[in-house]
Coordinates of C-alpha atoms in Angstrom, one line a residue:
P166 CA 4.9 -7.2 23.9
L167 CA 4.4 -10.5 22.2
A168 CA 8.0 -11.6 22.8
R169 CA 7.4 -11.0 26.5
G170 CA 4.3 -13.1 26.4
E171 CA 2.0 -10.1 26.8
Q172 CA -1.2 -9.5 24.9
A173 CA -1.0 -6.9 22.1
P174 CA -3.5 -5.7 19.5
W175 CA -2.9 -7.3 16.2
R176 CA -3.0 -5.0 13.1
E177 CA -5.5 -5.8 10.4
Y178 CA -3.0 -5.2 7.6
L179 CA 0.6 -4.4 6.8
H180 CA 1.9 -1.4 4.8
G181 CA 5.1 -1.9 2.9
E182 CA 7.1 0.1 0.4
H183 CA 10.2 0.3 -1.7
T184 CA 11.6 2.6 -4.4
Y185 CA 12.0 1.4 -7.9
R186 CA 13.8 3.7 -10.3
D187 CA 12.0 7.1 -10.1
Q188 CA 8.9 5.9 -8.3
S189 CA 7.8 4.4 -5.0
V190 CA 5.9 1.1 -4.9
Q191 CA 3.5 1.1 -2.0
Y192 CA 1.4 -1.8 -0.9
V193 CA -1.0 -3.0 1.8
T194 CA -1.9 -6.6 2.5
D195 CA -3.5 -8.8 5.1
G196 CA -2.0 -12.0 3.6
R197 CA -5.2 -12.8 1.8
S198 CA -5.5 -9.7 -0.4
K199 CA -2.8 -7.3 -1.7
Y200 CA -3.2 -3.8 -3.1
V201 CA -0.2 -2.2 -4.9
W202 CA 0.1 1.4 -6.0
F203 CA 3.0 2.8 -8.2
S204 CA 3.5 6.4 -7.3
G205 CA 5.1 7.4 -10.6
D206 CA 2.0 7.0 -12.8
G207 CA -0.7 5.9 -10.3
T208 CA -1.0 2.3 -11.6
E209 CA -2.9 0.1 -9.3
Q210 CA -2.8 -3.7 -8.9
F211 CA -4.9 -5.9 -6.7
F212 CA -4.4 -9.6 -6.0
D213 CA -6.4 -12.4 -4.3
L214 CA -3.5 -14.1 -2.6
V215 CA -5.6 -17.1 -1.6
T216 CA -6.3 -18.1 -5.1
D217 CA -3.3 -16.4 -6.7
P218 CA -0.4 -16.6 -4.3
H219 CA 2.2 -15.7 -7.0
E220 CA 0.3 -12.5 -8.0
L221 CA -0.1 -13.5 -11.6
H222 CA -3.7 -12.2 -12.1
D223 CA -4.3 -8.5 -11.5
L224 CA -7.9 -7.9 -10.4
A225 CA -7.6 -4.1 -10.1
R226 CA -9.9 -3.5 -13.1
D227 CA -12.2 -6.4 -12.5
E228 CA -15.7 -5.0 -11.9
R229 CA -16.4 -7.7 -9.3
C230 CA -13.5 -6.3 -7.2
T231 CA -14.4 -2.5 -7.3
D232 CA -15.5 -2.3 -3.7
E233 CA -12.5 -4.3 -2.4
V234 CA -10.1 -2.2 -4.4
A235 CA -11.7 1.0 -3.0
L236 CA -11.4 -0.4 0.5
W237 CA -7.7 -1.2 0.1
R238 CA -7.0 2.1 -1.7
G239 CA -8.5 3.8 1.4
R240 CA -6.2 1.8 3.7
L241 CA -3.2 2.9 1.7
M242 CA -4.3 6.5 1.8
E243 CA -4.6 6.2 5.6
A244 CA -1.1 4.7 5.9
L245 CA 0.3 7.5 3.7
A246 CA -1.5 10.4 5.5
G247 CA 0.8 13.1 6.6
R248 CA 3.9 11.6 4.9
E249 CA 6.5 14.0 3.6
E250 CA 6.2 12.8 0.0
G251 CA 2.6 14.0 -0.3
F252 CA 1.4 10.8 -1.9
A253 CA -2.1 11.2 -0.3
D254 CA -4.3 14.2 0.6
G255 CA -7.0 12.3 2.5
K256 CA -9.3 12.1 -0.6
A257 CA -7.0 10.5 -3.2
L258 CA -3.6 9.1 -3.9
I259 CA -1.4 11.6 -5.8
P260 CA 0.9 10.1 -8.4
G261 CA 4.0 11.9 -9.8
R262 CA 5.4 13.2 -6.6
P263 CA 9.2 13.1 -6.2
V264 CA 10.6 10.1 -4.3
S265 CA 13.7 9.6 -2.2
P266 CA 15.2 6.3 -1.3
C267 CA 15.5 7.6 2.3
L268 CA 12.9 9.8 4.0
R269 CA 14.2 12.8 5.9
S270 CA 11.9 11.9 8.8
V271 CA 13.9 8.6 9.3
F272 CA 17.4 10.1 9.4
G273 CA 16.6 13.7 10.2

């Protein structure tokens, strides 16, 4: 729609992912904050991209960011809802699930 000059709703954040060895790396970002989740062991990372654009200072365990991390974790759970890997059940992210470099739903 935007290429045609039409109005379109703009998403609040972007979900991205890639596989790395035996796990999937999932992230959500709005360009100002970024939440990363490693599916193998459940490691979380959280970055303030405004003050740390190179993602050098992980704030995931910083007590001042607890609410923000929870917000972004919830956004990732929402993005992963119903996915074939079973990374989220609506209440939590589930580490240790098998990963595939290509989802069956993409190529049938």
